[in-house]
PDB file of C-alpha atoms in Angstrom:
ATOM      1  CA  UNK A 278      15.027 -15.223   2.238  1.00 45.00           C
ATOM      2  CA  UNK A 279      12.330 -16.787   4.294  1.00 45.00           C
ATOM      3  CA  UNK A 280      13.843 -19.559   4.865  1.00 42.00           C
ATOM      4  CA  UNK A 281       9.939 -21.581   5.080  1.00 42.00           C
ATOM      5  CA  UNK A 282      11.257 -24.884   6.865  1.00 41.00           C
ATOM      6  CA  UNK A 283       9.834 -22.846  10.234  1.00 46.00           C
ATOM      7  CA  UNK A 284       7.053 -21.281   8.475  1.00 55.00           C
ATOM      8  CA  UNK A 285       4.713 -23.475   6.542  1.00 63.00           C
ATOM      9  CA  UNK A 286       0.894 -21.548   6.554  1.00 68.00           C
ATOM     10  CA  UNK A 287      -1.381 -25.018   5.589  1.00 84.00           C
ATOM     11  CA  UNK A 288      -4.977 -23.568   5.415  1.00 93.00           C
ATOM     12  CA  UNK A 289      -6.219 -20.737   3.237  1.00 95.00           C
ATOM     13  CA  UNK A 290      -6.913 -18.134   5.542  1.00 95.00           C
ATOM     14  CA  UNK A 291      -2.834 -19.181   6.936  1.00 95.00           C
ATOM     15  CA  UNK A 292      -1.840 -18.267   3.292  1.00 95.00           C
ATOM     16  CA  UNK A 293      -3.727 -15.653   2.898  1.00 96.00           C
ATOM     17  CA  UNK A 294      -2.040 -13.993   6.318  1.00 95.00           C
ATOM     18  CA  UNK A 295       1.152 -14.824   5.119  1.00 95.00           C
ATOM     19  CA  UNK A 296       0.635 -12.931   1.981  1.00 97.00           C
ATOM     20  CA  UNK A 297      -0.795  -9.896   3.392  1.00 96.00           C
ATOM     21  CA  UNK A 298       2.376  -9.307   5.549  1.00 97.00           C
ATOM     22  CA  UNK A 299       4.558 -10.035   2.951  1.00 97.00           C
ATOM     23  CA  UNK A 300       2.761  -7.169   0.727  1.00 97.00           C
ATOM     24  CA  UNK A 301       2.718  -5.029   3.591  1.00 97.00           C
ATOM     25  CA  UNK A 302       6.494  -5.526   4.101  1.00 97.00           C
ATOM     26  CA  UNK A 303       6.949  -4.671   0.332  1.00 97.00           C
ATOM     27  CA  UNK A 304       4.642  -1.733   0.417  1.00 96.00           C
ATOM     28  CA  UNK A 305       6.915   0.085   2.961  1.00 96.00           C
ATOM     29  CA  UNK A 306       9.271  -0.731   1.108  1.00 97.00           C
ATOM     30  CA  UNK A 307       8.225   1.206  -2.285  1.00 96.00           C
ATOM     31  CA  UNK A 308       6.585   4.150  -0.400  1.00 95.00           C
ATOM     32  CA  UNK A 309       6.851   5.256   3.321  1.00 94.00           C
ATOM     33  CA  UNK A 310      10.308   3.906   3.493  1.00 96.00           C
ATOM     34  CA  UNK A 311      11.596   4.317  -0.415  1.00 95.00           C
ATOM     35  CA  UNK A 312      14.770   6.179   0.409  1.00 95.00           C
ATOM     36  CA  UNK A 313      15.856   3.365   2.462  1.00 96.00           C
ATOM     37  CA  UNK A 314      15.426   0.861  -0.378  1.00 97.00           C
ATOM     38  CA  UNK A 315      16.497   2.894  -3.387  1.00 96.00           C
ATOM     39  CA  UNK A 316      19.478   3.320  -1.466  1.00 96.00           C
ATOM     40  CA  UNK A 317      20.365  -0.164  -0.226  1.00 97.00           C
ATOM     41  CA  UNK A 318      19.440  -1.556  -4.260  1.00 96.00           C
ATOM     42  CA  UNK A 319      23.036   0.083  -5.097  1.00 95.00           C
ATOM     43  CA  UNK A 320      23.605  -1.021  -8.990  1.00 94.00           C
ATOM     44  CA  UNK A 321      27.797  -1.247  -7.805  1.00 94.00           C
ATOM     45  CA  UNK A 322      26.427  -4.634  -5.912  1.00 94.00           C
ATOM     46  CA  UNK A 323      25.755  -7.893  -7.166  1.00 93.00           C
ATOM     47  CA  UNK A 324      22.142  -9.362  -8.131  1.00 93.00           C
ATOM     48  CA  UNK A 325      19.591  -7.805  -5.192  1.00 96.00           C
ATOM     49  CA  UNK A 326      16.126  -9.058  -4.944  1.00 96.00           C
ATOM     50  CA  UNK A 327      13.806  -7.534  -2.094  1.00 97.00           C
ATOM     51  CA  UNK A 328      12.130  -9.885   0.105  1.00 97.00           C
ATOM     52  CA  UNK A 329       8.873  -9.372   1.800  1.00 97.00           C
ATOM     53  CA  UNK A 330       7.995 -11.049   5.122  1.00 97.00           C
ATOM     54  CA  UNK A 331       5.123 -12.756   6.662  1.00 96.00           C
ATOM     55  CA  UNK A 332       5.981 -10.191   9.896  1.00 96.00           C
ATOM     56  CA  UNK A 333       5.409  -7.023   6.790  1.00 96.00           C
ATOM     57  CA  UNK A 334       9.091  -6.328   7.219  1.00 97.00           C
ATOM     58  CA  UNK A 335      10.907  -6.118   4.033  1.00 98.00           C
ATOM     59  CA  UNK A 336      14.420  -7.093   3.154  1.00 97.00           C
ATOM     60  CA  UNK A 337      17.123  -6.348   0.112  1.00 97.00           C
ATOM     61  CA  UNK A 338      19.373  -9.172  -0.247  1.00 96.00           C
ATOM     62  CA  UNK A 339      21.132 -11.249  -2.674  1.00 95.00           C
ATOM     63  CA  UNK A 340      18.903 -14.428  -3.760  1.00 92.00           C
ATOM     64  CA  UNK A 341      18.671 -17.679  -2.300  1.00 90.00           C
ATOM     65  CA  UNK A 342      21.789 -20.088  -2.587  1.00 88.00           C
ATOM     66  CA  UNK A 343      20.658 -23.363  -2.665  1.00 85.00           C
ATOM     67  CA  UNK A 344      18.593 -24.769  -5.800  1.00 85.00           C
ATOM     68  CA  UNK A 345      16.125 -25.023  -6.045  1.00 88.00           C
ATOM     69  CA  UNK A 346      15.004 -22.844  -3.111  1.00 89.00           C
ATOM     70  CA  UNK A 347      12.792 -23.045  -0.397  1.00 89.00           C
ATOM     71  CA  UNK A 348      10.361 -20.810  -1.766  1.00 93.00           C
ATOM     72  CA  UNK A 349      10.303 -19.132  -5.321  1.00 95.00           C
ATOM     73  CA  UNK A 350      12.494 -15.910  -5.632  1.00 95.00           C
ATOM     74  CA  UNK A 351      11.319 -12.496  -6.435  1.00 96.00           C
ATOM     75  CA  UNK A 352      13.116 -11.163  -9.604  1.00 95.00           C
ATOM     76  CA  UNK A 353      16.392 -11.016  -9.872  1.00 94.00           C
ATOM     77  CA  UNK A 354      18.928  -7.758 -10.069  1.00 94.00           C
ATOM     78  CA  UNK A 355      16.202  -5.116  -9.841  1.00 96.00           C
ATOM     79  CA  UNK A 356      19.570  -3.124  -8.626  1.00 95.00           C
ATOM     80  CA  UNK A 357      20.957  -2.878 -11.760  1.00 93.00           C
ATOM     81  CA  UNK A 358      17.736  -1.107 -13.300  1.00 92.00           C
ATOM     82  CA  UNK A 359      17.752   1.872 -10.524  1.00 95.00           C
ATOM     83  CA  UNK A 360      19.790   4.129 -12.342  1.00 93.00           C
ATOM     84  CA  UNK A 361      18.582   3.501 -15.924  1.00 90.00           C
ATOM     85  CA  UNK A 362      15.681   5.052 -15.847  1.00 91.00           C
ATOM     86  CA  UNK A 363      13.033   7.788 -13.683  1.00 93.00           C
ATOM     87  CA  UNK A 364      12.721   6.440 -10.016  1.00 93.00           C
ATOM     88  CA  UNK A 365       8.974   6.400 -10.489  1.00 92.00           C
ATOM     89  CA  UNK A 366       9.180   3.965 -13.191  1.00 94.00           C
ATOM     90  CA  UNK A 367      12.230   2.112 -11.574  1.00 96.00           C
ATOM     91  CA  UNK A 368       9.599   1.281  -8.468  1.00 96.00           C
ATOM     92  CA  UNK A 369       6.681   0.832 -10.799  1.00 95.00           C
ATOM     93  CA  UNK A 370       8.720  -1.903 -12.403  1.00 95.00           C
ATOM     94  CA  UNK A 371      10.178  -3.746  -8.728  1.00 97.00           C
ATOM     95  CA  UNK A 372       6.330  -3.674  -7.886  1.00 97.00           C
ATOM     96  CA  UNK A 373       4.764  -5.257 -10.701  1.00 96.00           C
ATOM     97  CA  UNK A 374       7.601  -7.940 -10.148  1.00 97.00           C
ATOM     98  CA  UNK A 375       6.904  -8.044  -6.297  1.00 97.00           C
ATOM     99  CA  UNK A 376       3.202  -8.516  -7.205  1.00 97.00           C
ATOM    100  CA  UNK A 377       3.934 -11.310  -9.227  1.00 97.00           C
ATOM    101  CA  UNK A 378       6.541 -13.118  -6.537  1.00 98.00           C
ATOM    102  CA  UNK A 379       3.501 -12.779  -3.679  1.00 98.00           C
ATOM    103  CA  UNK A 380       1.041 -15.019  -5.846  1.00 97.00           C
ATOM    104  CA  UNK A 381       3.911 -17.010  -6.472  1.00 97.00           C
ATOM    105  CA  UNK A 382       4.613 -17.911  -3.081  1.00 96.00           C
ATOM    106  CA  UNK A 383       0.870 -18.191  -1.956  1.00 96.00           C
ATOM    107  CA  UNK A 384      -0.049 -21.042  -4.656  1.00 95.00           C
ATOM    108  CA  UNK A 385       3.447 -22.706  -3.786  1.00 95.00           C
ATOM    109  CA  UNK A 386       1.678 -23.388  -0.678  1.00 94.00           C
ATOM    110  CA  UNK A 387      -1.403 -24.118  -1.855  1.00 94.00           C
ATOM    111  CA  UNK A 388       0.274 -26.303  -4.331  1.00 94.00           C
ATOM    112  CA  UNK A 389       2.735 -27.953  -1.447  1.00 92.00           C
ATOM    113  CA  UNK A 390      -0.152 -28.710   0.965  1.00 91.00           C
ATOM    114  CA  UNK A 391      -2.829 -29.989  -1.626  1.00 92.00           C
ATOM    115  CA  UNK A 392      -5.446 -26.838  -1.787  1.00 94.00           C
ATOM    116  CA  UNK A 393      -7.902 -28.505  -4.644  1.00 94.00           C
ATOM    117  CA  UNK A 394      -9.854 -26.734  -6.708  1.00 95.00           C
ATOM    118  CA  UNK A 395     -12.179 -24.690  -4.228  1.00 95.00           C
ATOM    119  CA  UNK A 396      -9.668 -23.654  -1.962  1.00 95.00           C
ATOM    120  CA  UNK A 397      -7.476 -21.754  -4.884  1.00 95.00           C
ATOM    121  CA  UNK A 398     -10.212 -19.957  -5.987  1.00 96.00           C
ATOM    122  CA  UNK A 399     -11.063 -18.980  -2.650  1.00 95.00           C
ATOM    123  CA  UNK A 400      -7.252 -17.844  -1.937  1.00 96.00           C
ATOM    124  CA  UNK A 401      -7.131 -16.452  -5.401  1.00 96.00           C
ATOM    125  CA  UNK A 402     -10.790 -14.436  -4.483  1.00 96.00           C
ATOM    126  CA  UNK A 403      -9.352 -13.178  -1.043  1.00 96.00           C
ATOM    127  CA  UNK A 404      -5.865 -11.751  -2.433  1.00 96.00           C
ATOM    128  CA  UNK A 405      -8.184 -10.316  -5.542  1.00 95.00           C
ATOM    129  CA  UNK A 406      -9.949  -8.127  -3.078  1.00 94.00           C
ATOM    130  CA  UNK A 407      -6.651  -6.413  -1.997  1.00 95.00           C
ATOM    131  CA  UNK A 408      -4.992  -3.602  -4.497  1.00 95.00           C
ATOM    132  CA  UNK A 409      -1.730  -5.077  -6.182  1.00 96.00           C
ATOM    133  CA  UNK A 410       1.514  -3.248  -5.228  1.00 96.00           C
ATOM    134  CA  UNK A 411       1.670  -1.786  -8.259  1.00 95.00           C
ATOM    135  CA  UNK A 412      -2.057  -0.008  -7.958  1.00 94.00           C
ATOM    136  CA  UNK A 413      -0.951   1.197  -4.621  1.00 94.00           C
ATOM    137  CA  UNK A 414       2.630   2.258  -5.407  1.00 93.00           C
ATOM    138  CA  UNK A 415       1.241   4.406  -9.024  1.00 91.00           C
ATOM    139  CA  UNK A 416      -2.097   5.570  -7.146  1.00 88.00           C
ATOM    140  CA  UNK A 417      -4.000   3.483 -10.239  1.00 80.00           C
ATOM    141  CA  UNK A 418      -6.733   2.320  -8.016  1.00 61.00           C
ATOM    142  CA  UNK A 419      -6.614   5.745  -6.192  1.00 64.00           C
ATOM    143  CA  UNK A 420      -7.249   7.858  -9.999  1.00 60.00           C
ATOM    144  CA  UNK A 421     -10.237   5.486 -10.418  1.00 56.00           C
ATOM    145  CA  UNK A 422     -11.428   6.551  -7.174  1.00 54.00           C
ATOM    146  CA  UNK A 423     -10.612  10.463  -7.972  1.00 56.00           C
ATOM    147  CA  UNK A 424     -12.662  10.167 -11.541  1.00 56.00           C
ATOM    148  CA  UNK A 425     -15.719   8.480  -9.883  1.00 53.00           C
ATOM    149  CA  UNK A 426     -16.407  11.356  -7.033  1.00 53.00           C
ATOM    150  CA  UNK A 427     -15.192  14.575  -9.128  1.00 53.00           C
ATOM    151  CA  UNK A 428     -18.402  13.940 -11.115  1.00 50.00           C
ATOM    152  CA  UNK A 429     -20.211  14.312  -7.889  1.00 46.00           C
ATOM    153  CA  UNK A 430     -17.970  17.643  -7.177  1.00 46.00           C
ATOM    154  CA  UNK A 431     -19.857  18.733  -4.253  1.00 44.00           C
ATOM    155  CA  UNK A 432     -16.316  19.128  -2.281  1.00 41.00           C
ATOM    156  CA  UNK A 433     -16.760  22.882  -2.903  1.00 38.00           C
ATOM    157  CA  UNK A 434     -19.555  23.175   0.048  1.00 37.00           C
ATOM    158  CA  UNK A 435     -17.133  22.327   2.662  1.00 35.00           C
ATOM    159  CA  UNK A 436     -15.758  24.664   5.021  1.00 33.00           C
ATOM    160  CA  UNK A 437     -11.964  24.147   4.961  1.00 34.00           C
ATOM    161  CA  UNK A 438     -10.050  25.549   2.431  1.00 35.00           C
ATOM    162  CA  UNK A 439      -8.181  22.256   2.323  1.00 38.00           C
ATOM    163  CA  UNK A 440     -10.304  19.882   0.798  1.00 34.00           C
ATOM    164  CA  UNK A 441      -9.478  18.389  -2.334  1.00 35.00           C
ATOM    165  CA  UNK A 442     -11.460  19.724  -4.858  1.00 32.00           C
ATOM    166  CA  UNK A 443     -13.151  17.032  -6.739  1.00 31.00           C
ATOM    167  CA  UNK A 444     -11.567  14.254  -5.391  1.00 34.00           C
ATOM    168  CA  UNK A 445     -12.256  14.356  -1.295  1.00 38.00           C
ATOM    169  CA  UNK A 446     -15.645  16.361  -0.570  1.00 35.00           C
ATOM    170  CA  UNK A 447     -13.867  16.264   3.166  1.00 41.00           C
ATOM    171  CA  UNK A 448     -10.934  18.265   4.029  1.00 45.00           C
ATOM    172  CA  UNK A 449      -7.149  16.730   3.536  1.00 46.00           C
ATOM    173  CA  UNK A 450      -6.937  15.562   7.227  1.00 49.00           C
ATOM    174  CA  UNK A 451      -9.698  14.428  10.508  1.00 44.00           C
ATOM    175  CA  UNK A 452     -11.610  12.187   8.382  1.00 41.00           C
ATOM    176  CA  UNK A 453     -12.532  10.348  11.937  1.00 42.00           C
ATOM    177  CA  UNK A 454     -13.806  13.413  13.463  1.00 42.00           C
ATOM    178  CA  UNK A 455     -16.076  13.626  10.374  1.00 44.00           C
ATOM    179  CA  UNK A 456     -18.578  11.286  12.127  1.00 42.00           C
ATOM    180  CA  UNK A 457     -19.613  13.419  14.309  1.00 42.00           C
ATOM    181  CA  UNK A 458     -20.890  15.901  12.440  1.00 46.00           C
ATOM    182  CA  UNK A 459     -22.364  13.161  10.333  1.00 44.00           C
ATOM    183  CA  UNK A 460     -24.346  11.843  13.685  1.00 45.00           C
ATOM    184  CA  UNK A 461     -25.853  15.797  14.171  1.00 47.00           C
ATOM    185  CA  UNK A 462     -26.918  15.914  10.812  1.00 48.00           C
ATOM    186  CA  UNK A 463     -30.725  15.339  10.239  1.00 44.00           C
ATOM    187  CA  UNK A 464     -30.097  13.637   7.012  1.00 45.00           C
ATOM    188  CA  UNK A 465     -29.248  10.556   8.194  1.00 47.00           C
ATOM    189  CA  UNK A 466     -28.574   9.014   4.867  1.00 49.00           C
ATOM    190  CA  UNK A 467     -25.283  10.917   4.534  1.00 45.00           C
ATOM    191  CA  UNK A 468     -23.270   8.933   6.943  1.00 47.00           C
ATOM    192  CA  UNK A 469     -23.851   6.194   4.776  1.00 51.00           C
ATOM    193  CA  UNK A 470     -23.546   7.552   0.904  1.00 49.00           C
ATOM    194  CA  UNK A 471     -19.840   9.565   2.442  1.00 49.00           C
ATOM    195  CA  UNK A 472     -19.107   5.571   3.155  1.00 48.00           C
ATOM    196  CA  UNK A 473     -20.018   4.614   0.149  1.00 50.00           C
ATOM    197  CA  UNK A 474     -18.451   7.340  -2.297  1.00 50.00           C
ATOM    198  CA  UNK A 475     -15.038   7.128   0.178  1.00 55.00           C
ATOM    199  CA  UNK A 476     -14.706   2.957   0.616  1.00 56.00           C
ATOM    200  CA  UNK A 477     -13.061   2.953  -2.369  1.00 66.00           C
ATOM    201  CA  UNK A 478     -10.377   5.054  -1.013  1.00 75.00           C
ATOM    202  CA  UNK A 479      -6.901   3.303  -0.305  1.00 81.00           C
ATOM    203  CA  UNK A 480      -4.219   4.397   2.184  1.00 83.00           C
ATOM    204  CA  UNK A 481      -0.701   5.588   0.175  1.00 82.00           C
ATOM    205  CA  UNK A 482       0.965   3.217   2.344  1.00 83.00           C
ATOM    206  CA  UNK A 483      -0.414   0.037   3.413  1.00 83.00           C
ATOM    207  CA  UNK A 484      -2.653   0.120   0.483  1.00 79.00           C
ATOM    208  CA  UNK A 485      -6.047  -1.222   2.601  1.00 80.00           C
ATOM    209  CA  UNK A 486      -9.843   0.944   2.570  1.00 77.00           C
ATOM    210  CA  UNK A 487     -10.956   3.614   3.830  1.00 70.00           C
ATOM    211  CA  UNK A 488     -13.027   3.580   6.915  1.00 70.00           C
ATOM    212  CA  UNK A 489     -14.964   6.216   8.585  1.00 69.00           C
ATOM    213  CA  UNK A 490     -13.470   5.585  11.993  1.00 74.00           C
ATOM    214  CA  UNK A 491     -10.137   6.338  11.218  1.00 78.00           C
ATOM    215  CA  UNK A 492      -8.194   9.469  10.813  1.00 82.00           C
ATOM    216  CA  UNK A 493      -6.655   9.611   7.719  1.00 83.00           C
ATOM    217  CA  UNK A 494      -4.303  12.762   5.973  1.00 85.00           C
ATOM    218  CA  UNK A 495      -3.888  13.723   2.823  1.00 85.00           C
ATOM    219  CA  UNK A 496      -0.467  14.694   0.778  1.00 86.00           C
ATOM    220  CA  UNK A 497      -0.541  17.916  -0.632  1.00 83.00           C
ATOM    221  CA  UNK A 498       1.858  17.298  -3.422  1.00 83.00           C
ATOM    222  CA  UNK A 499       1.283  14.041  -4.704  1.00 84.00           C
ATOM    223  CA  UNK A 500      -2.512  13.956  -3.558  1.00 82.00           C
ATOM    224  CA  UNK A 501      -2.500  10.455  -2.218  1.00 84.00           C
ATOM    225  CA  UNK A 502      -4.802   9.721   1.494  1.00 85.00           C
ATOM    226  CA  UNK A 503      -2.689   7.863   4.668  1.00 84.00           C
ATOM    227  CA  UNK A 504      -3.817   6.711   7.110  1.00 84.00           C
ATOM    228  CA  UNK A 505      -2.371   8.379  10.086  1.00 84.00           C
ATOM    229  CA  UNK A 506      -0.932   5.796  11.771  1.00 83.00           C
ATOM    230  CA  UNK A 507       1.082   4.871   8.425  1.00 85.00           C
ATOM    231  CA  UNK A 508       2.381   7.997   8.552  1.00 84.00           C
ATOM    232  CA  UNK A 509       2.706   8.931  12.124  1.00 83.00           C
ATOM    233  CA  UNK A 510       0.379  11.935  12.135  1.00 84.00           C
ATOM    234  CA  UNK A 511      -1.720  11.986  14.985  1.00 81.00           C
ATOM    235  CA  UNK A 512      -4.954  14.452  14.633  1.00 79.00           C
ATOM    236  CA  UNK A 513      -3.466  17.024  16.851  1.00 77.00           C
ATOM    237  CA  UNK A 514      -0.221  17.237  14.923  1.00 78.00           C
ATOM    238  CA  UNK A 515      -2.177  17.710  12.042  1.00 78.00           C
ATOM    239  CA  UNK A 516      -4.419  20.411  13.093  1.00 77.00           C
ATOM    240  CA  UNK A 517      -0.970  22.721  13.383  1.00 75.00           C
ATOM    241  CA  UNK A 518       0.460  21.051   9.491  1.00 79.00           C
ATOM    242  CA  UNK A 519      -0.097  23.990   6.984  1.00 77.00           C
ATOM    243  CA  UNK A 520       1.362  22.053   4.041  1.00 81.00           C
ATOM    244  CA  UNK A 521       1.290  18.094   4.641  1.00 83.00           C
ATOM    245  CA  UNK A 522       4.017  16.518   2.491  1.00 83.00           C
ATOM    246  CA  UNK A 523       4.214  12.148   2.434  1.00 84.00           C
ATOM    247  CA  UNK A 524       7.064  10.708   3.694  1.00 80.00           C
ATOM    248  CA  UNK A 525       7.833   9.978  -0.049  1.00 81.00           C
ATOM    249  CA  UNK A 526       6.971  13.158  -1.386  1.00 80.00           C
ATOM    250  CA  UNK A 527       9.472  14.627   1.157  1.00 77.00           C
ATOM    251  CA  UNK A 528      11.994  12.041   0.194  1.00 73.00           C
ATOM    252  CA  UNK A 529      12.233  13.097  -3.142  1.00 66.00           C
ATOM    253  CA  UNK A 530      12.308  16.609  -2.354  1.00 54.00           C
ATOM    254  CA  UNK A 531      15.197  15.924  -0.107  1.00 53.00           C
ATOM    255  CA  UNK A 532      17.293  14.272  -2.522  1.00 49.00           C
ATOM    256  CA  UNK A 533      17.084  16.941  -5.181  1.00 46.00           C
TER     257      UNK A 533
END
């Protein structure tokens, strides 16, 4: 509940900022901070929608009063649902419905501030290149990624027992200190084919690439890569983690 009388983005690259912090916001919201939200979408309350935010804060809160509102509203009651069926499903189901609210609101503004033809395909092109909420919430776009370097399978030939077989030829955490071992090796070419078989790789939490110069950790239960600034793991910290569990994975593990 924006309320978008302050906030009015007017170019494309406006709206496009707008709806990246928005899906941000909503990501948190369905992964690094899902305990918070499954509790706060209580089905004893009235009709809850959850609201993300150009500042990627996120928000559960009954809909808009006035009519019609300033901006479209996400889907109604998506309370009422948590209950009636497995929590993976439940969230699988508020993000395909958050996906579909975020290109709502982004060609609202087009629409409200005249984009013509060129300038919705270009915002249209620009949000395409992101995940959806729903890819990064189910790990859809991450599976892809998982079948297309197991058939390469050389993670065997790496030193840490860690690694993720067939998915990560690099072990589950210090992807950024990689590249220095990449910049001894004679074979120069390697720097750049690890980019290319790992760019595909999306972070469990924001839902955004991987890149070689960031550290990113992997979740030993569920499998999914973070970057470590999602997830507050620092390269040090991880050196002494054993078993690294998300904060969703431990979520669920603390609620059973």
């Amino acid at each position: 509940m924006d309320g978008g009388a302050s906030y009015n983005p007017r170019t494309v690259e406006e709206v496009f900022r707008d709806f990246k912090g928005r899906r941000a916001g909503m990501i948190k919201a369905l992964t690094t901070e899902v305990e918070d939200f499954f509790q706060q979408c209580d089905p004893e309350k009235e009709n809850l929608c959850l609201y993300g935010f150009p500042t990627e804060q996120w928000e559960v809160n009954l809909p808009a009063e006035e009519v019609p509102p300033e901006l479209p509203e996400p889907a109604l009651g998506i309370n009422f649902a948590r209950d009636g069926m497995q929590e993976k499903d439940w969230l699988s189901l508020v993000a395909v419905h958050s996906d579909a609210w975020l290109l709502a609101v982004a060609f609202y503004f087009g629409a409200r501030f005249g984009f013509d033809k060129a300038d919705r395909k270009r915002l249209f092109n620009m949000i395409n290149e992101l995940p959806t909420i729903f890819e990064v919430v189910t790990g859809t776009a991450k599976k892809q990624v998982k079948e297309k370097s197991s058939n390469s399978n050389h993670g065997s030939n790496r030193s840490k027992s860690n690694s993720k077989q067939g998915f990560e030829p690099q072990p589950r955490y210090s992807k950024a200190l990689q590249s220095k071992d990449a910049e001894e090796n004679e074979e120069e070419g390697l720097e750049d084919e690890d980019e290319d078989e790992h760019g595909e790789t999306l972070c469990g939490a924001c839902g955004e690439n991987y890149a070689s110069d960031e550290f990113w950790i992997c979740c030993d239960i569920c499998e999914k890569w973070f970057h470590g600034k999602c997830v507050k793991i620092t390269p040090a910290r991880a050196e002494h983690i054993k078993q690294y569990k998300c904060p969703s994975c431990s979520n669920k593990r603390a609620k059973h």
